[in-house]
mmCIF file of C-alpha atoms in Angstrom:
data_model
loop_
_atom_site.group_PDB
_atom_site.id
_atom_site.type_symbol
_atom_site.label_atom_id
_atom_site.label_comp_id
_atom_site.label_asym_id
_atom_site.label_seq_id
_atom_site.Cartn_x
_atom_site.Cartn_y
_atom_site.Cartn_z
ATOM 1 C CA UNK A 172 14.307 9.554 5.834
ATOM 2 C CA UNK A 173 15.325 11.745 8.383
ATOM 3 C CA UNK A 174 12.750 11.600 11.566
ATOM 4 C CA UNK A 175 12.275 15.054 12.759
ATOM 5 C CA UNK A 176 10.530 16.711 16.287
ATOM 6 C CA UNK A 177 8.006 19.053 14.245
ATOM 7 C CA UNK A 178 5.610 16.189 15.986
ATOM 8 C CA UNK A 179 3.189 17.649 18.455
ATOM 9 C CA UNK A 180 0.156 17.284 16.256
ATOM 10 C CA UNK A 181 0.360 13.671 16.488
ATOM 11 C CA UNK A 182 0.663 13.365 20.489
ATOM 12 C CA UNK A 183 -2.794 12.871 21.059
ATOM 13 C CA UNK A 184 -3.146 9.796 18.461
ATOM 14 C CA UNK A 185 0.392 8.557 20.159
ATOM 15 C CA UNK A 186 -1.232 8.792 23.688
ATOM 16 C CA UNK A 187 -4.289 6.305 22.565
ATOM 17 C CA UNK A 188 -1.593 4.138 20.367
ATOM 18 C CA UNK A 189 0.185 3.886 24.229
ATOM 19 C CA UNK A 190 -3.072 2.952 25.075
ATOM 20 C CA UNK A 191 -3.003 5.870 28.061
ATOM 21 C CA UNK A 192 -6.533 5.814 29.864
ATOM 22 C CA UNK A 193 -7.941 3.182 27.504
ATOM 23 C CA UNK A 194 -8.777 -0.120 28.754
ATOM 24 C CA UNK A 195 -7.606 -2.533 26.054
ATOM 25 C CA UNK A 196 -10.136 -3.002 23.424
ATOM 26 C CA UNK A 197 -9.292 -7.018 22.236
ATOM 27 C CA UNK A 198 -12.875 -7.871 21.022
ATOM 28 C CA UNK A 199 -13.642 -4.296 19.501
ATOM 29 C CA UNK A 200 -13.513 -4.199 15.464
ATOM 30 C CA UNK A 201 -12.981 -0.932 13.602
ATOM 31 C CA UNK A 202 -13.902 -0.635 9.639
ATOM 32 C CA UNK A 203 -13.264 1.998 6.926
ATOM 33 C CA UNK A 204 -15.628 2.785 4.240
ATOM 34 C CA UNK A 205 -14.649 2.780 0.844
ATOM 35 C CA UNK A 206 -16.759 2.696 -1.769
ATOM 36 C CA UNK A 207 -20.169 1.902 -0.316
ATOM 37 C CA UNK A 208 -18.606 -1.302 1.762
ATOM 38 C CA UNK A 209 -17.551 -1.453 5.432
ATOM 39 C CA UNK A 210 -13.866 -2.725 5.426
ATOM 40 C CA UNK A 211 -13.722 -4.649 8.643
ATOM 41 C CA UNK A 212 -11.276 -7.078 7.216
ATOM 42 C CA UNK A 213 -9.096 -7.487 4.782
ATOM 43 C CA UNK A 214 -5.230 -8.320 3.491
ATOM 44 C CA UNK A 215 -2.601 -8.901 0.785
ATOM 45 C CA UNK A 216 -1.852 -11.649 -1.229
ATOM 46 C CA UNK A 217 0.536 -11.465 -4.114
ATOM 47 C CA UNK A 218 1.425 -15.484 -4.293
ATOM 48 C CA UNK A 219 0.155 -18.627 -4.506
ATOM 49 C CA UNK A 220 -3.163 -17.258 -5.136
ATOM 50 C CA UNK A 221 -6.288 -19.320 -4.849
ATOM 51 C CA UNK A 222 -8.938 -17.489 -6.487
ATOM 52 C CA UNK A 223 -11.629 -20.116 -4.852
ATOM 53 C CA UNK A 224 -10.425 -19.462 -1.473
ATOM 54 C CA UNK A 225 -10.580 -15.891 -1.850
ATOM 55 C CA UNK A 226 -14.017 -16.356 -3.070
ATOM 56 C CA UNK A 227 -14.821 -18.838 0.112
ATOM 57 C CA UNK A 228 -13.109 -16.275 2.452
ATOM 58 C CA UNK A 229 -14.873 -13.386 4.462
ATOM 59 C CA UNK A 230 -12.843 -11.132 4.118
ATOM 60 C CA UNK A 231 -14.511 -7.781 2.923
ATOM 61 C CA UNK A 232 -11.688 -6.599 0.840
ATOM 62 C CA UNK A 233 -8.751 -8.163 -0.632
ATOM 63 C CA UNK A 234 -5.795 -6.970 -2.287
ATOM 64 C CA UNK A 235 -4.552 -9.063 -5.329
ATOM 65 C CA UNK A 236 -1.504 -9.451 -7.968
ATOM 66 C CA UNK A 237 -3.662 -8.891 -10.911
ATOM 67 C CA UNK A 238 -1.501 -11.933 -12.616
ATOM 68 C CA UNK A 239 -2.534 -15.018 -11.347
ATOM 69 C CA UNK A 240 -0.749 -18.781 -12.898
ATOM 70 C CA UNK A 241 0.714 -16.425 -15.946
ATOM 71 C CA UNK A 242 -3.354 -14.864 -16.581
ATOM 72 C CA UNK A 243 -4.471 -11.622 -15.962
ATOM 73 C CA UNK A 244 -7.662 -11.662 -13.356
ATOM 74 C CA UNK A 245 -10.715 -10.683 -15.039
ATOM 75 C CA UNK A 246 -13.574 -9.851 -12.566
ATOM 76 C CA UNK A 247 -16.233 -10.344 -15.061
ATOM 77 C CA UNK A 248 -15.033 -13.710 -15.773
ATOM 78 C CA UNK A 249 -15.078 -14.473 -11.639
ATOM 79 C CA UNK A 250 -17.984 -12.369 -10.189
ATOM 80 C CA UNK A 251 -17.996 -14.398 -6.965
ATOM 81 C CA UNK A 252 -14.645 -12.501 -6.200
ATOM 82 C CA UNK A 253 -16.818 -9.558 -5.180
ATOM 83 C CA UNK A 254 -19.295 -11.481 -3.332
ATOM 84 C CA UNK A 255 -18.773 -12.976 0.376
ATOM 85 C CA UNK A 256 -20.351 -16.154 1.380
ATOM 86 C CA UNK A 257 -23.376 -14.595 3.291
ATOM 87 C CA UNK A 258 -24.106 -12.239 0.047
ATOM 88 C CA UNK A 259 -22.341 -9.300 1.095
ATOM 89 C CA UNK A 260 -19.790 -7.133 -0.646
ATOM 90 C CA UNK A 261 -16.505 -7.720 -1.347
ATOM 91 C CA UNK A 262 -13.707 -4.955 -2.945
ATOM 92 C CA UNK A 263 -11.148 -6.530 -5.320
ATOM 93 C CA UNK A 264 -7.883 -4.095 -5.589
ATOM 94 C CA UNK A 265 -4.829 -4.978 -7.412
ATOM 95 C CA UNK A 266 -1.555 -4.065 -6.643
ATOM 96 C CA UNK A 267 0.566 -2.036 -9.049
ATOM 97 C CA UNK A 268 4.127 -0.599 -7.773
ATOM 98 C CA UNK A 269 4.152 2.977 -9.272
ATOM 99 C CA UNK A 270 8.041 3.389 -8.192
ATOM 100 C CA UNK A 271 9.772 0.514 -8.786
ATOM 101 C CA UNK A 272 9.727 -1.584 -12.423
ATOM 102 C CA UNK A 273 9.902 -5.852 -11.383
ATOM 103 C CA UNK A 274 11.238 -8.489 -14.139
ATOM 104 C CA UNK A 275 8.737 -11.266 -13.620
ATOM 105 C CA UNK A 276 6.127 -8.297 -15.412
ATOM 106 C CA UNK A 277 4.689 -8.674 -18.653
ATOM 107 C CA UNK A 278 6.642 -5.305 -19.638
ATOM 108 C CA UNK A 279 10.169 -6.673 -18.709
ATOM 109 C CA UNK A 280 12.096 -7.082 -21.675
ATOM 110 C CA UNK A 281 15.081 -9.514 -20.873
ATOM 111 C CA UNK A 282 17.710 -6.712 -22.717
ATOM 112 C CA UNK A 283 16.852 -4.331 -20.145
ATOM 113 C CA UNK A 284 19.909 -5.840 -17.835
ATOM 114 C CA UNK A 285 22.277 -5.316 -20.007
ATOM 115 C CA UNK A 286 21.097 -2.613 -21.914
ATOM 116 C CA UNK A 287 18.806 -0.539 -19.505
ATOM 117 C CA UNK A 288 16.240 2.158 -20.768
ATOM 118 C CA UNK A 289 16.796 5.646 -19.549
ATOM 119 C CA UNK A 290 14.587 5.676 -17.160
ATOM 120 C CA UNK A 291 15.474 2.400 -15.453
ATOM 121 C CA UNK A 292 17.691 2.743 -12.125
ATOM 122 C CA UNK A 293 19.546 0.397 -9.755
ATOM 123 C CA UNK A 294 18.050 -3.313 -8.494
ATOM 124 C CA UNK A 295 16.519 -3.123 -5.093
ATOM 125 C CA UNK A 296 18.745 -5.242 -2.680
ATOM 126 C CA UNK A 297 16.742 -6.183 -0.824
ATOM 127 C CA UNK A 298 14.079 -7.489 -3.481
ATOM 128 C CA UNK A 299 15.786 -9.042 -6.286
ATOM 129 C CA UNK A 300 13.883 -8.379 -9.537
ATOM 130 C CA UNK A 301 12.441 -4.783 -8.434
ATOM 131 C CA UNK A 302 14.571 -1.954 -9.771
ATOM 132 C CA UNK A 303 13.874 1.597 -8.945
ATOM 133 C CA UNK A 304 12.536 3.979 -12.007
ATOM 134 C CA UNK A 305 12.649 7.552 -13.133
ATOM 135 C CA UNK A 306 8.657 7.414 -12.344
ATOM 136 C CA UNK A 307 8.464 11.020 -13.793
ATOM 137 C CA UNK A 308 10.180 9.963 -17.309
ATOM 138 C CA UNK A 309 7.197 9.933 -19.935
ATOM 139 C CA UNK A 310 8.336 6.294 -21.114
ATOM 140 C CA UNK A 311 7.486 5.274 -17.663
ATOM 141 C CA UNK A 312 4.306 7.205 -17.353
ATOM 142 C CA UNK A 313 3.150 5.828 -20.190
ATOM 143 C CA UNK A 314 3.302 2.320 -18.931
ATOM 144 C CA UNK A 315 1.234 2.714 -16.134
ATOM 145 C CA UNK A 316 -0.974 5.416 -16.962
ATOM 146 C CA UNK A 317 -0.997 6.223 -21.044
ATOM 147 C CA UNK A 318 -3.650 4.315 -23.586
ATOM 148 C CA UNK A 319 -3.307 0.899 -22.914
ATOM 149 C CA UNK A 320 -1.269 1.105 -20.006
ATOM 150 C CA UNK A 321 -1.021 -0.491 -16.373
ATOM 151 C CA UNK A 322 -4.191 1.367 -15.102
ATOM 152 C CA UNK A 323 -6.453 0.826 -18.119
ATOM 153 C CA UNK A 324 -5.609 -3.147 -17.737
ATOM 154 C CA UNK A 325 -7.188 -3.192 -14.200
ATOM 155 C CA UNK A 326 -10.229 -1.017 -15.250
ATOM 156 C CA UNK A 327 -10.669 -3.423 -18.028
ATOM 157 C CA UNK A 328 -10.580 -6.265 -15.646
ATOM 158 C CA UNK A 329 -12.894 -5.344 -13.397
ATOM 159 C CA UNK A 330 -10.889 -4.189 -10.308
ATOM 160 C CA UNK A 331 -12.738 -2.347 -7.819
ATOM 161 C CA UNK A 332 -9.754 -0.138 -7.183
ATOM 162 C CA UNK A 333 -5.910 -0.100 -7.270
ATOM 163 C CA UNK A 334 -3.592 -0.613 -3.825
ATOM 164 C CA UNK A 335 -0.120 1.567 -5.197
ATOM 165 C CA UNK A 336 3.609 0.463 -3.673
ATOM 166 C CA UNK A 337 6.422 1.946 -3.604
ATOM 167 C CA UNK A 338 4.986 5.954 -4.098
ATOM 168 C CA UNK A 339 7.314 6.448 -1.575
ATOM 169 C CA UNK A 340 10.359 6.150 -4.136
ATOM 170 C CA UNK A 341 10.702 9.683 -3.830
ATOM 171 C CA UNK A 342 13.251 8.336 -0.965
ATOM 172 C CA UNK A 343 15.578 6.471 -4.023
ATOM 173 C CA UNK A 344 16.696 10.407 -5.407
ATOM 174 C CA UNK A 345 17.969 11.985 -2.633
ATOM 175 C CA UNK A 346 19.883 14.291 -5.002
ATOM 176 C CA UNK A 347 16.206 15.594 -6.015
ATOM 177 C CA UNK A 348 14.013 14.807 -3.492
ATOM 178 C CA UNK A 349 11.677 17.508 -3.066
ATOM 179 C CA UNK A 350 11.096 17.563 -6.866
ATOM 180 C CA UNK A 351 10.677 13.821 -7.096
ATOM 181 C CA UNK A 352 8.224 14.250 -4.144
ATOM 182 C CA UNK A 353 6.056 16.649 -6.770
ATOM 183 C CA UNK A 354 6.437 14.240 -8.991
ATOM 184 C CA UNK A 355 4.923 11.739 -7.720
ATOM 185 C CA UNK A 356 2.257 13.737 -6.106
ATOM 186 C CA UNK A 357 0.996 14.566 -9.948
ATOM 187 C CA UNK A 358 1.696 10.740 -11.051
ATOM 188 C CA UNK A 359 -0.861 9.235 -8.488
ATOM 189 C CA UNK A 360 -2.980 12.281 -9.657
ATOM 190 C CA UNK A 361 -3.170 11.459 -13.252
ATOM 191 C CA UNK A 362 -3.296 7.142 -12.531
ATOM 192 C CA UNK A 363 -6.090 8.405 -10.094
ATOM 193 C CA UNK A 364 -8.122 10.339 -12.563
ATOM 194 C CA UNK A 365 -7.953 8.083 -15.108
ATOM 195 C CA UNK A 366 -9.139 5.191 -13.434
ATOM 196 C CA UNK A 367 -11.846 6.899 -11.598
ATOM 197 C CA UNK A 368 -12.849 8.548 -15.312
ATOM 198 C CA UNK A 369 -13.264 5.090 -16.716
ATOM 199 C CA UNK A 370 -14.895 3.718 -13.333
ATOM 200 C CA UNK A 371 -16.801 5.681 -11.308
ATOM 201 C CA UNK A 372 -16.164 4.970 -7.474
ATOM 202 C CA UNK A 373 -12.590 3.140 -8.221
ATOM 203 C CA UNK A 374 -10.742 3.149 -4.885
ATOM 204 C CA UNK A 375 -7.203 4.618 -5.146
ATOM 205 C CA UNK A 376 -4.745 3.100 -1.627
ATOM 206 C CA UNK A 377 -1.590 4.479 -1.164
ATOM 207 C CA UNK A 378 1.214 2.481 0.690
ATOM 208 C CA UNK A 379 3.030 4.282 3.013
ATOM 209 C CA UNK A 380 4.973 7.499 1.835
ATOM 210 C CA UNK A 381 3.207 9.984 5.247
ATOM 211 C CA UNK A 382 4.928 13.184 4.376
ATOM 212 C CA UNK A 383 2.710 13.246 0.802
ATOM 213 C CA UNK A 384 -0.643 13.363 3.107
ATOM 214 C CA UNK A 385 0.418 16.971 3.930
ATOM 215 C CA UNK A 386 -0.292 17.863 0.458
ATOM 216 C CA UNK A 387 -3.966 19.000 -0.785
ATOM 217 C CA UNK A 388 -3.680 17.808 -4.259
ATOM 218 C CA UNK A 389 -2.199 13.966 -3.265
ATOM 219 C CA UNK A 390 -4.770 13.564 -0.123
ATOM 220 C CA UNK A 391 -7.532 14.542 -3.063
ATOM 221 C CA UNK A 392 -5.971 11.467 -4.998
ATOM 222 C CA UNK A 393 -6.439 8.706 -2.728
ATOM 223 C CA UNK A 394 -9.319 7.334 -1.154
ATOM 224 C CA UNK A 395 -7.314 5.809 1.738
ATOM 225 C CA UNK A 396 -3.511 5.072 3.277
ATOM 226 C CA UNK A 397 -1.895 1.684 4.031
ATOM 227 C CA UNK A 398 0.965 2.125 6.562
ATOM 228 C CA UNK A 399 3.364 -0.559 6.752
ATOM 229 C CA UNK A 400 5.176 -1.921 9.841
ATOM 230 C CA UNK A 401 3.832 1.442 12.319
ATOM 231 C CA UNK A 402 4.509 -0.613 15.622
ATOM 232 C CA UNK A 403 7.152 -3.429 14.926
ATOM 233 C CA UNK A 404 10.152 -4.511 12.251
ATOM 234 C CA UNK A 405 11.833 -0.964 11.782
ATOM 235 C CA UNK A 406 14.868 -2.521 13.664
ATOM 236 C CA UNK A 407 14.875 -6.091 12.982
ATOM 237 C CA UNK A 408 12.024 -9.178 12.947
ATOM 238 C CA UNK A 409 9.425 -8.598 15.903
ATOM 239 C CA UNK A 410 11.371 -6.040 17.052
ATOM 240 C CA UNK A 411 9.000 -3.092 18.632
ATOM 241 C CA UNK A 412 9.659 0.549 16.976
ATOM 242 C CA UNK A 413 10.292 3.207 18.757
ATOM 243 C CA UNK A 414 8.174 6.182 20.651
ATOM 244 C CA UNK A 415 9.705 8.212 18.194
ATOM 245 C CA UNK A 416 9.407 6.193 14.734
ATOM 246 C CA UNK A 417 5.473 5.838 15.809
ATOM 247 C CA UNK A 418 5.179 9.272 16.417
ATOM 248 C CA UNK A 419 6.831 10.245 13.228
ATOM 249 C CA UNK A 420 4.252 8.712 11.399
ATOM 250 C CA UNK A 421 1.480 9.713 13.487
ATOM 251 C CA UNK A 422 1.987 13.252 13.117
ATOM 252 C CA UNK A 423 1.077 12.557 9.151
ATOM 253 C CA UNK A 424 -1.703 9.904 9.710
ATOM 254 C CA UNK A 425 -3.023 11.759 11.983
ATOM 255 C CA UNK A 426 -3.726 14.484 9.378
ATOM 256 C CA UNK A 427 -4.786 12.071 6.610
ATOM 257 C CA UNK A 428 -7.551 11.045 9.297
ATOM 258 C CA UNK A 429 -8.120 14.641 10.004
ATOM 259 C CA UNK A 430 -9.207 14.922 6.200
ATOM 260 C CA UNK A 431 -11.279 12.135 6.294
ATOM 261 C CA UNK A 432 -9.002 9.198 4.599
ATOM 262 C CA UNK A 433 -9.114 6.035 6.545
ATOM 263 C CA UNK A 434 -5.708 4.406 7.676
ATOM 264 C CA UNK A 435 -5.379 0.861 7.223
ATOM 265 C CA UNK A 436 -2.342 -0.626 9.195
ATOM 266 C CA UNK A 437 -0.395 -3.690 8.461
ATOM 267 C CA UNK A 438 1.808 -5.447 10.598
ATOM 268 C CA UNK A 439 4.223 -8.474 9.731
ATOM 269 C CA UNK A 440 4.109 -10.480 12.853
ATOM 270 C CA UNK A 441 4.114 -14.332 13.776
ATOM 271 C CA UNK A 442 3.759 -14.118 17.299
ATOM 272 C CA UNK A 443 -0.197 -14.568 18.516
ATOM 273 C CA UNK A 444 0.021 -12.339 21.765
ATOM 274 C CA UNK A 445 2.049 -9.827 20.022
ATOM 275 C CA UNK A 446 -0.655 -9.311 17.163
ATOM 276 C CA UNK A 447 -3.374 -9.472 19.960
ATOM 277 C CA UNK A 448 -1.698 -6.638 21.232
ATOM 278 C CA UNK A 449 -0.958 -4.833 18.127
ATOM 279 C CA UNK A 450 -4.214 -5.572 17.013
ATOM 280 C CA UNK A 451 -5.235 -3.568 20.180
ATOM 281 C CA UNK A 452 -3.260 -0.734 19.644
ATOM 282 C CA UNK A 453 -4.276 -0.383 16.089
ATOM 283 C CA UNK A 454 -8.005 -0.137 17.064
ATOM 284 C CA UNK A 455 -7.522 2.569 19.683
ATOM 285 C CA UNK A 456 -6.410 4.470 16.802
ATOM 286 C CA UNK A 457 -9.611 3.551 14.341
ATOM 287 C CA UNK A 458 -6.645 2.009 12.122
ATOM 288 C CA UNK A 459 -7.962 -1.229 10.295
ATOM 289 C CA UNK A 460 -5.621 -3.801 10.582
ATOM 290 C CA UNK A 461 -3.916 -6.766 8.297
ATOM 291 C CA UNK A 462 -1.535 -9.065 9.959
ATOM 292 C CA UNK A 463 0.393 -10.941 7.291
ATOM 293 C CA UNK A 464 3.812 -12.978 6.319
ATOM 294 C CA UNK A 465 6.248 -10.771 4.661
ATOM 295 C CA UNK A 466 6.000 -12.799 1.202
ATOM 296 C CA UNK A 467 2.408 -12.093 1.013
ATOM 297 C CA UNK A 468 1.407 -15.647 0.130
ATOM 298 C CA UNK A 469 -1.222 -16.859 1.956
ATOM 299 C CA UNK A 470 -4.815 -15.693 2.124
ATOM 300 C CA UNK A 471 -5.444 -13.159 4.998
ATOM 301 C CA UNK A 472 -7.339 -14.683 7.871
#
């Protein structure tokens, strides 16, 4: 996506990200509320999932694949999911890619390679098995948020809330890219209201995809934003993003904070004293962070 200089509304967030008359702030922890819990820490895992660990862990929310060892998760059946060793809360979300359709899902029928639906597009390159979708074709829809579909799984379940990938696919139809943004401004609309109809308080994250927090209707969606890979990896492995690919995104956080949605951050990074100092940046900003391996599988610490 093109990065443009309509930025200045997100200087004064880039002047505490550069940390500019703010003694670094190591030791300080920042949290965002969502539903009823203080979400000082949490993270992603998507494999090798150990449902006891998670349990053991302190984390006070944790984002899951809702498919663990070929079962579907079912909170009801593992209440101590939700609970932290001291007694406190914990939020279980599950992950669900709204723009992209993957072949290890119970949906993926084997013909589809050969013989795709209409609404199936091109494999993602750089993740083998994920293929971009026509998210606005009904067949598609209907997976994920018709009677029986995706969402109405995870509210059966028992999921606190859903954590949605890939809404910014919008990018994948460049040929109709400011409808496809609608589109998927009214598609996390409807998965929204349907899950929070069935359960009350059911958190609704959004990955990435800033320019949608400009618009009324998606910011009135979503109870919060994940932003991928704000300070490093744009330009390779550990590689540190620019002044201008931070403030790109900061002019649009910056306004999702403005209406009240909390930002949590995550940052793919090895390196100890460069995640201390992400970390630090991060918390200037009242981002949450979530420092993790870029295959997800190992329980956030």
């Amino acid at each position: 996506m093109t990065r443009r200089s309509l930025l200045t509304s997100g200087l004064l967030g880039f002047a505490a990200l550069a940390g500019i008359g703010a003694a670094p702030l190591i030791g300080r922890r920042v949290s965002a509320r969502l539903a009823s819990v203080d979400v000082r820490s949490w993270g992603c895992q998507y494999q090798q999932i150990d449902l006891g660990r998670v349990a053991a862990s302190d984390l006070d929310m944790i984002v899951l694949d809702p498919v663990v060892d070929g079962a579907r998760i079912s909170l009801d059946a593992l209440p101590n999911l939700r609970v932290k060793p001291d007694g406190g809360r914990r939020l279980v979300l599950a992950y669900l890619s709204v723009g992209e359709a993957e072949s290890y899902r119970a949906y993926w029928q084997s013909s589809w390679r050969e013989t795709p639906p209409d609404w199936l597009g091109p494999e993602n390159a750089r993740w083998p098995g994920s293929f971009a979708v026509k998210y606005w074709h009904p067949a598609w829809r209907a997976m994920i948020a018709g009677d029986g579909g995706a969402i109405d799984a995870l509210c059966a379940a028992g999921f606190d809330g859903v954590f949605l990938d890939r809404v910014d696919a919008y990018g994948d139809w460049r040929e109709r890219e400011t409808q496809a943004r609608r589109e998927m401004v009214d598609l996390v609309g409807v998965l929204s209201a349907r899950a929070k109809s069935q359960r009350p308080g059911f958190v609704v994250v959004a990955q990435n995809a800033e320019p949608l927090l400009m618009n009324d209707a998606y910011c009135g969606s979503i109870d919060a934003v994940s932003k991928e890979s704000l300070l490093y990896n744009l330009h390779g492995e550990g590689v540190e993003n620019t002044d201008d690919d931070v403030r790109w995104s900061m002019t649009y956080l910056e306004r999702a904070r403005a209406r009240g949605l909390p930002v949590l951050a995550i940052e793919y990074l090895d390196d100890t004293v460069t995640r201390l100092r992400a970390r630090a940046r991060l918390t200037r900003l009242g981002f949450v962070p979530f420092f993790g391996n870029r295959l997800l599988d190992r329980l956030p610490v």
